[in-house]
XYZ file of C-alpha atoms in Angstrom:
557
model
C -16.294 -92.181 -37.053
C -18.320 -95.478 -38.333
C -19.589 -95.138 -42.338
C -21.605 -97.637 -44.049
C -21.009 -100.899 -45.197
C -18.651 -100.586 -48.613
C -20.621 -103.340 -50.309
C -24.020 -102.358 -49.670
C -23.389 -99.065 -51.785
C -21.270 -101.349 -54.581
C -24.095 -103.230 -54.729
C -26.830 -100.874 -55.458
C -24.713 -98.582 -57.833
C -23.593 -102.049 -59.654
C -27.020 -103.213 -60.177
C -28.239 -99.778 -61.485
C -25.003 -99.575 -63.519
C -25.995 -103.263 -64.857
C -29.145 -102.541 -66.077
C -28.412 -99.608 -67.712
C -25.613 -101.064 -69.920
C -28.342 -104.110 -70.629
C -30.192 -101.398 -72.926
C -33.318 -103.202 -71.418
C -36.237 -100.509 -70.592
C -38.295 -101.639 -67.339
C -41.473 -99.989 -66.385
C -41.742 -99.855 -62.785
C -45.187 -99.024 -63.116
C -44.971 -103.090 -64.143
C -43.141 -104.069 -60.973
C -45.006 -102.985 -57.856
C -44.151 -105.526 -55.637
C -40.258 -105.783 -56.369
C -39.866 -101.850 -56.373
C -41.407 -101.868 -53.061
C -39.294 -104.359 -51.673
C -36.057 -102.555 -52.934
C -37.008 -99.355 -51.309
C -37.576 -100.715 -48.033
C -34.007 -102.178 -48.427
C -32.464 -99.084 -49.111
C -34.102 -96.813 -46.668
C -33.031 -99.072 -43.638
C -28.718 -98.689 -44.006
C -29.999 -95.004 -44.476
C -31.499 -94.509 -40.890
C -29.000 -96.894 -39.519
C -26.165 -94.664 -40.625
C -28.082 -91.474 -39.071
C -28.488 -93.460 -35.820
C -24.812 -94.231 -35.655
C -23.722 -90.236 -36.804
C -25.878 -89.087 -33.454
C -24.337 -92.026 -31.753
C -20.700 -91.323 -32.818
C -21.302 -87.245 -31.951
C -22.363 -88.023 -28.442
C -19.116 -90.198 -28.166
C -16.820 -87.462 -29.486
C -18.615 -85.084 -26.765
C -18.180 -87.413 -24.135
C -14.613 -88.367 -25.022
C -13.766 -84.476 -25.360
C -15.500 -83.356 -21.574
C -13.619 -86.297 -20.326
C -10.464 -85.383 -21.851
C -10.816 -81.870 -20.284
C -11.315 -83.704 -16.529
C -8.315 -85.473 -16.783
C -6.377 -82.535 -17.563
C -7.647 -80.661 -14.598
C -7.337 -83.914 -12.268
C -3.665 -84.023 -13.432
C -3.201 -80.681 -12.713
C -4.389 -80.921 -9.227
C -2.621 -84.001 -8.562
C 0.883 -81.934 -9.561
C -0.580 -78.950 -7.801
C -1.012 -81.261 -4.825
C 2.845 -82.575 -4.753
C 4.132 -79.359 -5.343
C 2.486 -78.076 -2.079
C 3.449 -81.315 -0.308
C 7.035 -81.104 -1.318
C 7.114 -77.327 -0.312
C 6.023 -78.243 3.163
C 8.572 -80.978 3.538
C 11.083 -78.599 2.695
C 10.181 -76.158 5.181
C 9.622 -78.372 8.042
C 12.823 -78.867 10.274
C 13.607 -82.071 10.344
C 13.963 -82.732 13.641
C 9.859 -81.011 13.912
C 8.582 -83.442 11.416
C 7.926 -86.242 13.865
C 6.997 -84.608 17.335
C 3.918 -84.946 19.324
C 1.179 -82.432 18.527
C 0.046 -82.285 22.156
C 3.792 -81.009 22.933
C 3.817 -79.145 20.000
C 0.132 -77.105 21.096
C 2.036 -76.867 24.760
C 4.769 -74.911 23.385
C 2.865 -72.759 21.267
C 1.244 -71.892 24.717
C 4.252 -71.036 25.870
C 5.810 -68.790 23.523
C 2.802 -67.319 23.754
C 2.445 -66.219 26.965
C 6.273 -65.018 26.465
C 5.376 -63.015 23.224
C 2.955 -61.014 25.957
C 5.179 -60.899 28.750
C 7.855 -59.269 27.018
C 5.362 -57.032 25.188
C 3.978 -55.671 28.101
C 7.622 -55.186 29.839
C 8.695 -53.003 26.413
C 5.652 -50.907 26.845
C 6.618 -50.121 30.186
C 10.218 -49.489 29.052
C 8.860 -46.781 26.442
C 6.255 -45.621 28.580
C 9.469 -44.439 31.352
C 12.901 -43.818 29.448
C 11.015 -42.722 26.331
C 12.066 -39.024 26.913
C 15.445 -40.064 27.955
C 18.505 -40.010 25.285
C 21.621 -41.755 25.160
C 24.534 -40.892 27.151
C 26.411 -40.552 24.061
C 24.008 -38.098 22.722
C 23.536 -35.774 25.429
C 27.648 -35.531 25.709
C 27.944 -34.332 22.095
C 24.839 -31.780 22.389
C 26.306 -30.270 25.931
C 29.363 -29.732 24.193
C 27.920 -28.385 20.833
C 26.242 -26.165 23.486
C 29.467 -25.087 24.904
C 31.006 -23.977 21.679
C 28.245 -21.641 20.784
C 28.041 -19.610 24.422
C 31.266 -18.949 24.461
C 30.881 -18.157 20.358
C 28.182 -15.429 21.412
C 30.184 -14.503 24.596
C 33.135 -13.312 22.204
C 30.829 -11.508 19.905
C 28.254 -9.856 22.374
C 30.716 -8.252 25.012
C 29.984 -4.786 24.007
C 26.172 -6.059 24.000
C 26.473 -7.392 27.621
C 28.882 -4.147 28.583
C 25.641 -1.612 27.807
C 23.247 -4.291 29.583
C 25.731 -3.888 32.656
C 27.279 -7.020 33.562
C 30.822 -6.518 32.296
C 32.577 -6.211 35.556
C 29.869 -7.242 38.002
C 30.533 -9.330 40.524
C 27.362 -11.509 40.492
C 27.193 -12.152 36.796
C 25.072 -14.462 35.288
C 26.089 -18.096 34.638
C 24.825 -17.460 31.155
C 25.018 -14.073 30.051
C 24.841 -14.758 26.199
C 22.112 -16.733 26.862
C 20.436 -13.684 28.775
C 21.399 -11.517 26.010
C 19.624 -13.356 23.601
C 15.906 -13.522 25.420
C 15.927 -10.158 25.331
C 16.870 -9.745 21.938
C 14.141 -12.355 21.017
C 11.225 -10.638 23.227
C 11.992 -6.862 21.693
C 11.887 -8.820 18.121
C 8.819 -10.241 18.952
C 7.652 -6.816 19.711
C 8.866 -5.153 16.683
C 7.156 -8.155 14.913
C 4.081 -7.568 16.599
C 3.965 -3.436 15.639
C 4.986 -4.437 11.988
C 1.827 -6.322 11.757
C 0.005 -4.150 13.332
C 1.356 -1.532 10.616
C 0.997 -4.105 8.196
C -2.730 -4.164 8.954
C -3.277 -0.360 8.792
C -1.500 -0.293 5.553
C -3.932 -3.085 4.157
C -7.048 -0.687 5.530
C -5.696 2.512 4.051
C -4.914 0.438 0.538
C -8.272 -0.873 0.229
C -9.885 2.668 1.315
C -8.018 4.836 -1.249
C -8.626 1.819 -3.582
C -12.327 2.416 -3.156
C -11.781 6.076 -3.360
C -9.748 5.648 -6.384
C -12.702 3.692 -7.602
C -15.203 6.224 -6.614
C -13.325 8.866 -8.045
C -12.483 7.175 -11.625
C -16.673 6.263 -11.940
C -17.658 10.161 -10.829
C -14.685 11.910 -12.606
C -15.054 14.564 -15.155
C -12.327 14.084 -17.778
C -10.133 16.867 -17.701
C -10.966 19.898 -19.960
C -8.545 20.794 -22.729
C -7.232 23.826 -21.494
C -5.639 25.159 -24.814
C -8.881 25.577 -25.685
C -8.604 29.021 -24.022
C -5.343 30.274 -25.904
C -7.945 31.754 -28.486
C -10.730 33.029 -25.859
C -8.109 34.860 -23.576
C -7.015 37.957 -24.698
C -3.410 37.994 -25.762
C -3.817 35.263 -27.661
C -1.586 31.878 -27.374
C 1.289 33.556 -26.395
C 0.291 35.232 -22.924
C -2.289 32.021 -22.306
C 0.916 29.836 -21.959
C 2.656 32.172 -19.920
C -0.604 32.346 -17.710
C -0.985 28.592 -17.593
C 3.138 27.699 -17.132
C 3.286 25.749 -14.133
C -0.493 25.518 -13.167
C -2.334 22.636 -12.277
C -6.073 21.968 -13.191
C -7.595 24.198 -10.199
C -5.030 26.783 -10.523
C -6.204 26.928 -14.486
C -9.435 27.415 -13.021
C -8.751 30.559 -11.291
C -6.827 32.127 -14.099
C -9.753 31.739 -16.588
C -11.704 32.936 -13.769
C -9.881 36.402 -13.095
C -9.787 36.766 -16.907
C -13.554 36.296 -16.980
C -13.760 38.843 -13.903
C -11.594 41.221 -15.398
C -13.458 41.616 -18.671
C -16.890 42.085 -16.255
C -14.925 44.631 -13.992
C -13.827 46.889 -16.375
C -17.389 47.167 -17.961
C -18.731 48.434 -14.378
C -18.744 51.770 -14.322
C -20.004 52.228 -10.352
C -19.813 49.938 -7.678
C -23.145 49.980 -5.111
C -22.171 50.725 -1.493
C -22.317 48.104 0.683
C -23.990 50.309 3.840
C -23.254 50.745 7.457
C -23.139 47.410 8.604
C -21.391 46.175 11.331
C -19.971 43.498 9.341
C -18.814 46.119 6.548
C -15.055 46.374 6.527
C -14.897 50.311 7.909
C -12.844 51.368 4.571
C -16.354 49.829 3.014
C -18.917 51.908 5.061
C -20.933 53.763 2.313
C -24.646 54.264 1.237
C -24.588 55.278 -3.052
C -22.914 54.220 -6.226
C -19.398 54.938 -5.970
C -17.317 55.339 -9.291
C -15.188 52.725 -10.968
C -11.836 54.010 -11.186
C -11.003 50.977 -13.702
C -6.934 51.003 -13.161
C -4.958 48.232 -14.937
C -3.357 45.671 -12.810
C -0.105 47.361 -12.707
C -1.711 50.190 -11.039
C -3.178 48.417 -8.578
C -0.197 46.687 -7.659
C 1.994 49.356 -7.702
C -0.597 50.977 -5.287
C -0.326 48.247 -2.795
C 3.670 48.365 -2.758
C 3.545 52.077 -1.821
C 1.471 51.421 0.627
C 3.370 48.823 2.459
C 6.560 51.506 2.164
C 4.779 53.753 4.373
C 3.277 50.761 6.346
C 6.557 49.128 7.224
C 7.969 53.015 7.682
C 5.371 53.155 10.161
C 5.023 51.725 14.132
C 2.214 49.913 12.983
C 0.306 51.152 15.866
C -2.583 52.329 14.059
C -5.246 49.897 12.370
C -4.333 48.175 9.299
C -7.460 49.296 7.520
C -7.641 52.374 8.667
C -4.292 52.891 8.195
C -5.633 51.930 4.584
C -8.259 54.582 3.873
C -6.244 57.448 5.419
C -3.354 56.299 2.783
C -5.818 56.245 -0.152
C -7.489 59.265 1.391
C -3.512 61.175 1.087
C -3.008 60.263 -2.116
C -6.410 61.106 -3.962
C -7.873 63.274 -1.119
C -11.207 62.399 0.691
C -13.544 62.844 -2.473
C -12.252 59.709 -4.390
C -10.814 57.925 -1.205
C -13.930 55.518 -1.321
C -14.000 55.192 -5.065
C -10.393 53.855 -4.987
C -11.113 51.915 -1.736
C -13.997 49.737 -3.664
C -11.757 50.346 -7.004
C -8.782 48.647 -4.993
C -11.099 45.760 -2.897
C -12.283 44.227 -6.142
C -9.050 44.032 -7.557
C -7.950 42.325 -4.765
C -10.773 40.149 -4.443
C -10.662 39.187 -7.453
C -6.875 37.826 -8.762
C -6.209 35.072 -6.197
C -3.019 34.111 -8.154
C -1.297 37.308 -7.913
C 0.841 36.631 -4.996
C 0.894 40.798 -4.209
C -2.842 41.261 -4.568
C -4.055 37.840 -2.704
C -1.743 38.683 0.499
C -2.911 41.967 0.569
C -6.405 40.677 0.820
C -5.586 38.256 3.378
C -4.323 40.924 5.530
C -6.893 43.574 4.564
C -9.764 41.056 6.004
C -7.972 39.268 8.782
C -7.536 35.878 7.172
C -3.568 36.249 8.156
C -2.173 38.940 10.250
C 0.501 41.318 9.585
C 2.864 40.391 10.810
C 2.949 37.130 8.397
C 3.762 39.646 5.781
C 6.425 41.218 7.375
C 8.332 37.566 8.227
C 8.230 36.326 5.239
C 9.323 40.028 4.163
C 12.060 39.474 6.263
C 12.792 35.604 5.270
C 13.129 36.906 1.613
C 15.724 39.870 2.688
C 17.854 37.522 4.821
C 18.242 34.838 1.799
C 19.211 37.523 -0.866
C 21.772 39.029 2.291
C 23.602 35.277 2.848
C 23.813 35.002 -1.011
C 25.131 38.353 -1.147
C 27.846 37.652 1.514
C 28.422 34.336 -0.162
C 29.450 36.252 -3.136
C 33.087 37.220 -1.929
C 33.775 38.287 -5.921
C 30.431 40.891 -6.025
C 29.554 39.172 -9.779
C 26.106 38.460 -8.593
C 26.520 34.334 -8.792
C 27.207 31.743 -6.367
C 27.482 28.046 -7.022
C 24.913 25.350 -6.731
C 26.524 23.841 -3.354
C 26.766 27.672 -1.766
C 22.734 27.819 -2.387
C 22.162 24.580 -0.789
C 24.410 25.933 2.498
C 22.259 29.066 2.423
C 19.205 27.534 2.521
C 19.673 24.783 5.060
C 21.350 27.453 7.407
C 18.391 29.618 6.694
C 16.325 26.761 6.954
C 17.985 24.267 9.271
C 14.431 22.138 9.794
C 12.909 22.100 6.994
C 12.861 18.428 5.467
C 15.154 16.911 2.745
C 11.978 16.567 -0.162
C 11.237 19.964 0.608
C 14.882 21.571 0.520
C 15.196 19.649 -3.115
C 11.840 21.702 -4.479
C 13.718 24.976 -2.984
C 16.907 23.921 -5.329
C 14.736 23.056 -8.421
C 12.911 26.255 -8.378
C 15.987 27.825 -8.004
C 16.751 26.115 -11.224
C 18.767 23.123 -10.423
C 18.212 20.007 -11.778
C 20.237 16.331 -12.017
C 22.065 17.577 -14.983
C 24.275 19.627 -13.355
C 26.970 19.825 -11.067
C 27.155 21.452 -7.265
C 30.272 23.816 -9.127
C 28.009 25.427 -11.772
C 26.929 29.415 -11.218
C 23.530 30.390 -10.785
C 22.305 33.999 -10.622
C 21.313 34.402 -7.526
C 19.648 37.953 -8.068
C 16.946 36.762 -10.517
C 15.404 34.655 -8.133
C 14.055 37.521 -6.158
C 12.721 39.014 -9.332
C 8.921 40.483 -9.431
C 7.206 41.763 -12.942
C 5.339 44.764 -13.037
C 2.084 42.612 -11.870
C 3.603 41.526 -9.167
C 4.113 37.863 -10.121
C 7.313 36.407 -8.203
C 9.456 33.777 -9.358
C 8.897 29.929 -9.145
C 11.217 30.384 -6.133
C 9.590 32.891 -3.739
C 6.357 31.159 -4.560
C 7.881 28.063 -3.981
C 8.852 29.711 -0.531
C 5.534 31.191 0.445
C 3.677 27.944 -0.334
C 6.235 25.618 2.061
C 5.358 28.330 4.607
C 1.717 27.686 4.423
C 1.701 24.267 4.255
C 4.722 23.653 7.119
C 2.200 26.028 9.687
C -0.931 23.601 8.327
C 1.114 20.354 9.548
C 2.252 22.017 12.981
C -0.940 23.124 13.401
C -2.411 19.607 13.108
C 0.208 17.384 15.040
C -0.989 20.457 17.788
C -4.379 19.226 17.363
C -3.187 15.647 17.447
C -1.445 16.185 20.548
C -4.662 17.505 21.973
C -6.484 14.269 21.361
C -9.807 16.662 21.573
C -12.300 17.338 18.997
C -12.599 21.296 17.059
C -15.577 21.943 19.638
C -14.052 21.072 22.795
C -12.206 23.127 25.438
C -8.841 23.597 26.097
C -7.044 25.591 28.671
C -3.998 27.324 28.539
C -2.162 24.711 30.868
C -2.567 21.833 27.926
C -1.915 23.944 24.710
C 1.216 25.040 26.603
C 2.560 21.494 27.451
C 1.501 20.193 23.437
C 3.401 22.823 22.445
C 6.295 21.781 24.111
C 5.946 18.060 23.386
C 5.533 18.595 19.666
C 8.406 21.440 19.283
C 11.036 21.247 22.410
C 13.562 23.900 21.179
C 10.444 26.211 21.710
C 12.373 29.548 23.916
C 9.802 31.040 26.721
C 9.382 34.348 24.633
C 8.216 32.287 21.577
C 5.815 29.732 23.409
C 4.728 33.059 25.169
C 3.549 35.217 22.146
C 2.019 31.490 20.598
C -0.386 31.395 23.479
C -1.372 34.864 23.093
C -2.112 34.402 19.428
C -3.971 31.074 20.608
C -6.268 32.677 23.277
C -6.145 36.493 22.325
C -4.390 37.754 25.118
C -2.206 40.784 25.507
C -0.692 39.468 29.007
C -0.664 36.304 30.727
C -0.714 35.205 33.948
C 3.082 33.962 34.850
C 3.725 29.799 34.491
C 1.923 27.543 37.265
C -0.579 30.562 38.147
C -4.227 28.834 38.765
C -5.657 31.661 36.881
C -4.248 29.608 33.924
C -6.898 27.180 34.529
C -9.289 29.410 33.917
C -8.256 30.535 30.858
C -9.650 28.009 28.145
C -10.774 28.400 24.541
C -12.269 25.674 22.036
C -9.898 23.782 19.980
C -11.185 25.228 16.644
C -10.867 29.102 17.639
C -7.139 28.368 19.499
C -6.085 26.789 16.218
C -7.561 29.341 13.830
C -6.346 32.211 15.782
C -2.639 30.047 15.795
C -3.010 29.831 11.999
C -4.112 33.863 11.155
C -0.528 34.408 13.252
C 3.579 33.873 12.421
C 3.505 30.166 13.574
C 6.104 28.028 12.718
C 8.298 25.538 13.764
C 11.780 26.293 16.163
C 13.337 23.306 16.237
C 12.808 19.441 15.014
C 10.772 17.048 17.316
C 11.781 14.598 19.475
C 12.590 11.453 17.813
C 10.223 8.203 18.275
C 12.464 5.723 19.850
C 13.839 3.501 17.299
C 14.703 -0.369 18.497
C-alpha cells in the first residue's frame, strides 16, 4: 500500500508550526492571493492519495482472484498426474505400446466369445437344470433307505390289519403305502374338524347375540326373600319352600301360596256342564260345595286311592275308576263336591310331586302306567340296597350305592349318575367307605314332598324320554306335520336303540299309532298304517318310553 510523500506533510505542519512560534498574527483576510495558492497546493497530494487508495484496492483484488486461480490450476495439474500415474500403473506393460486397430480386433473377439459361451450356459441350465449331482442323489436314496425300513419295523402290526403280512404279492413299498393312507384319512379328519370348527364359530356368535339380546331385554332378578314376610309361616317355612328352587320354580311356589289363600276363601265351585270336553268325574250343572281340606288331606286321599288302584286289574277307566272311589268313601251326595274339591288341589300345586302326577294321569298328559314304572324303579332301588345290606343296620357304603345304581341303571350317562350320588348326599369330601342311610332317601312328608333323590330320579326320567324322543324325530328327518308309517318309525327305532327286544319295539309302536294289534313284520298293511310325526311322538311321550340299551357308536378314526 503507497502513502504520501513524508516531506510534503513535514512541510506543511513545519510551516504552520513556524509561524505559530513567530508570535506574528496574519490576517488572511490580507492575503487573498497567497492563501489561494496554498490551498490549491494542498488539495492536489489529497486527491492524488485517494486516486492511488482505489488504485492500490483494485490491485489487492486482482492479486487475491489471481492467487485463488493458481491454487485451483495447481490443483488440477496434481489432480492430472495423479490420474496419469494411476493409469500407468494399471496398464500391463507389455499393453502399453500395441496397436489400437489390434487392440479394437480383439475386443471384437472376446466379444463374440463372451456371447457364445453365454448362450451355450443358457442352454446348459435350460436342460440339466432339474438334474442333481450324482453324489447327491446317492446320499438321498440311501437316507431314503434308512427310513422305509425305520417305518417297516415300526408299522408291522399296521401293515398286518391292512393285510399284507404274509401275502405273496406284497408291495415293493408297503410303509410307503401305509403312510398315504394315513395322510388321506388325516386329511379327512382335518377337513370334518373344520367343518366343526365352523359350526362352533356359528353357534358362538348366535348364543353371543342371544346372550346380547337377553342381557338388553332382561328383568333383573326379583329378591325373593322378599316373600319370607308375605308367606305365611314366616321365614322359617319360606326357606324350606324355596331350598333348592330356581327362579321359575320360586315362581310357582308363590303362586300355589297365592292360590291357596284364594281357594280356601271359595266356598262353592260352579259346575263346569255337560260338555264333551268335561272330564266325566266333572259333568255337573250347579254350585257344588268347597270341601276346603288341607293339603295333607288331599294327599293322603290320592295315596289311598292308588292302594286300591294298583290292588286293582286296572281294567276299568282311570277316571271313572276315580269318581266311583270318591263316590265309596263319601257316598254319591258329596262324590262331586270332593271330585271338584280334589281337581283344584291338584291343579293347583305343580311342585308337589304326589299332586302334579296325579294330575298328569287324571287328564291324560302321561299314562298310567308311567306311574306304576317309576313305582316300580323306586321299589327295586330300596330292594338292591336292602340286599346290599348283608348286616340289616339300614346303611351301605358310598361305592355299594354307586354299584346299585349303575346296575339299576346300566345306560344312563356318567354326569347324570354323579347328580344321582349328590342327591343321595355324596359329595368330594368324602370317601367311597363312608355309610349312608340308605332308607331316608325314599322318605316322603306328610305333603307328599320326596327327597332331593326321588325327585332327582323322576326329573332324569323326563328329560332322558325328551332326548330319545328327539334323536327319534331326528332320525325321521321329517317335519311335526308330516306322515310317517309304521315301516319307518320301526326301523328309527332300531337305528337309534339296537338292544330294542321285539316285545318292547312292539308295545312302542302301539303307543306311537294307537293300536291294540298289529299287523305281523313285512305285512303291506304296514304301509298303510301312517300317522303325523307330531301325534306318533306325543302319543310316544304320554307312554313308558325309555331307552334299552346304548346306541351304536359313531365310528371313531
Amino acid at each position: 500500500m503507497a502513502f504520501p510523500k513524508p516531506g510534503l506533510f513535514c512541510f506543511a505542519t513545519n510551516t504552520r508550526s513556524y509561524q505559530e512560534s513567530s508570535g506574528v498574527t496574519i490576517d488572511d483576510t490580507s492575503l487573498p492571493e497567497k492563501n489561494t495558492s496554498s490551498r490549491k497546493f494542498s488539495q492536489k497530494p489529497k486527491t492524488l492519495v485517494t486516486k492511488l487508495r482505489k488504485k492500490l484496492a483494485e490491485e489487492y483484488l486482482h492479486y487475491l482472484s489471481e492467487r485463488d486461480a493458481r491454487k485451483i490450476l495447481i490443483a488440477d495439474l496434481n489432480e492430472l498426474r495423479y490420474q496419469r500415474e494411476d493409469m500407468s500403473l494399471a496398464q500391463s506393460p507389455g499393453v502399453w505400446g500395441e496397436d489400437p486397430v489390434k487392440l479394437t480386433l480383439a475386443l471384437k473377439m472376446v466379444r463374440q466369445d463372451l456371447t457364445r459361451t453365454q448362450m451355450e450356459l443358457n442352454t446348459m441350465k435350460a436342460n440339466f437344470g432339474d438334474v442333481v449331482p450324482r453324489r447327491d442323489f446317492e446320499m438321498q436314496e440311501k437316507t431314503n433307505k434308512d427310513l422305509q425300513e425305520q417305518v417297516l419295523v415300526g408299522r408291522q402290526g399296521r401293515m398286518g390289519s391292512y393285510g399284507w403280512a404274509g401275502t405273496g404279492d406284497q408291495s415293493p413299498y408297503p410303509q410307503l403305502e401305509c403312510l398315504k393312507a394315513d395322510y388321506e384319512e388325516v386329511c379327512k379328519e382335518h377337513e370334518i374338524l373344520l367343518q366343526l370348527h365352523m359350526s362352533t364359530l356359528k353357534e358362538r356368535d348366535q348364543f353371543h347375540s342371544e346372550l346380547q339380546e337377553i342381557q338388553s331385554t332382561s328383568t333383573p332378578r326379583p329378591v325373593w326373600i322378599k316373600c319370607e314376610h308375605v308367606v305365611a309361616g314366616g321365614p322359617e317355612r319360606w326357606h324350606m319352600l324355596a331350598e333348592g328352587k330356581n327362579s321359575d320354580q320360586l315362581v310357582d311356589v308363590l303362586l300355589e301360596e297365592i292360590g291357596e289363600g284364594l281357594l280356601r276363601e271359595k266356598n262353592f265351585f260352579p259346575g263346569l256342564g255337560f260338555g264333551e270336553h268335561i272330564p266325566p268325574f266333572l259333568r255337573f250343572d250347579g254350585v257344588v260345595e268347597n270341601k276346603k281340606p288341607t293339603k295333607k288331606e288331599v294327599v293322603k286321599l290320592i295315596r289311598d286311592f292308588w292302594k286300591e288302584r294298583l290292588a286293582e286289574d286296572q281294567k276299568e277307566k282311570f277316571s271313572d275308576f276315580f269318581f266311583n272311589f270318591l263316590e265309596h268313601h263319601f257316598g254319591p251326595d258329596d262324590a262331586m263336591a270332593w271330585a271338584y274339591t280334589i281337581f283344584e288341589n291338584i291343579k293347583l300345586f305343580h311342585s308337589n310331586e304326589v299332586m302334579s302326577q296325579f294330575y298328569a294321569v287324571l287328564m291324560g298328559k302321561i299314562k298310567e302306567s308311567v306311574y306304576i314304572k317309576e313305582k316300580e324303579t323306586v321299589a327295586q332301588l330300596l330292594k338292591e340296597m336292602t340286599n346290599t345290606d348283608s348286616q340289616n343296620e339300614g346303611y351301605i357304603t358310598i361305592e355299594q350305592l354307586s354299584t346299585v345304581l349303575k346296575s339299576i341303571f346300566p345306560v344312563k350317562k356318567d354326569e347324570r349318575m354323579q347328580e344321582l350320588m349328590e342327591a343321595a348326599g355324596w359329595h368330594p369330601d368324602i370317601s367311597n367307605s363312608d355309610f349312608i342311610k340308605y332308607s331316608s332317601l325314599f322318605l316322603e312328608d306328610e305333603e307328599g314332598q320326596g327327597t332331593p333323590f326321588i325327585q332327582k330320579l323322576w326329573e332324569q326320567y323326563t328329560a332322558e324320554k325328551d332326548e330319545y324322543l328327539q334323536d327319534l324325530k331326528q332320525e325321521l328327518g321329517l317335519e311335526l306335520n308330516d306322515k310317517v308309517n309304521l315301516v319307518k318309525v320301526r326301523e328309527a327305532l332300531m337305528n337309534i336303540d339296537p338292544s330294542l327286544d321285539k316285545l318292547t319295539l312292539k308295545k312302542y309302536l302301539s303307543y306311537a299309532f294307537q293300536l291294540t294289534e298289529l299287523p305281523e313284520e313285512g305285512d303291506e298293511m304296514e304301509q298303510e298304517i301312517v300317522a303325523s310325526v307330531q301325534s306318533a311322538l306325543e302319543q310316544l311321550h304320554m307312554s313308558d318310553t325309555r331307552r334299552i340299551g346304548p346306541r351304536e357308536a359313531e365310528p371313531t378314526s
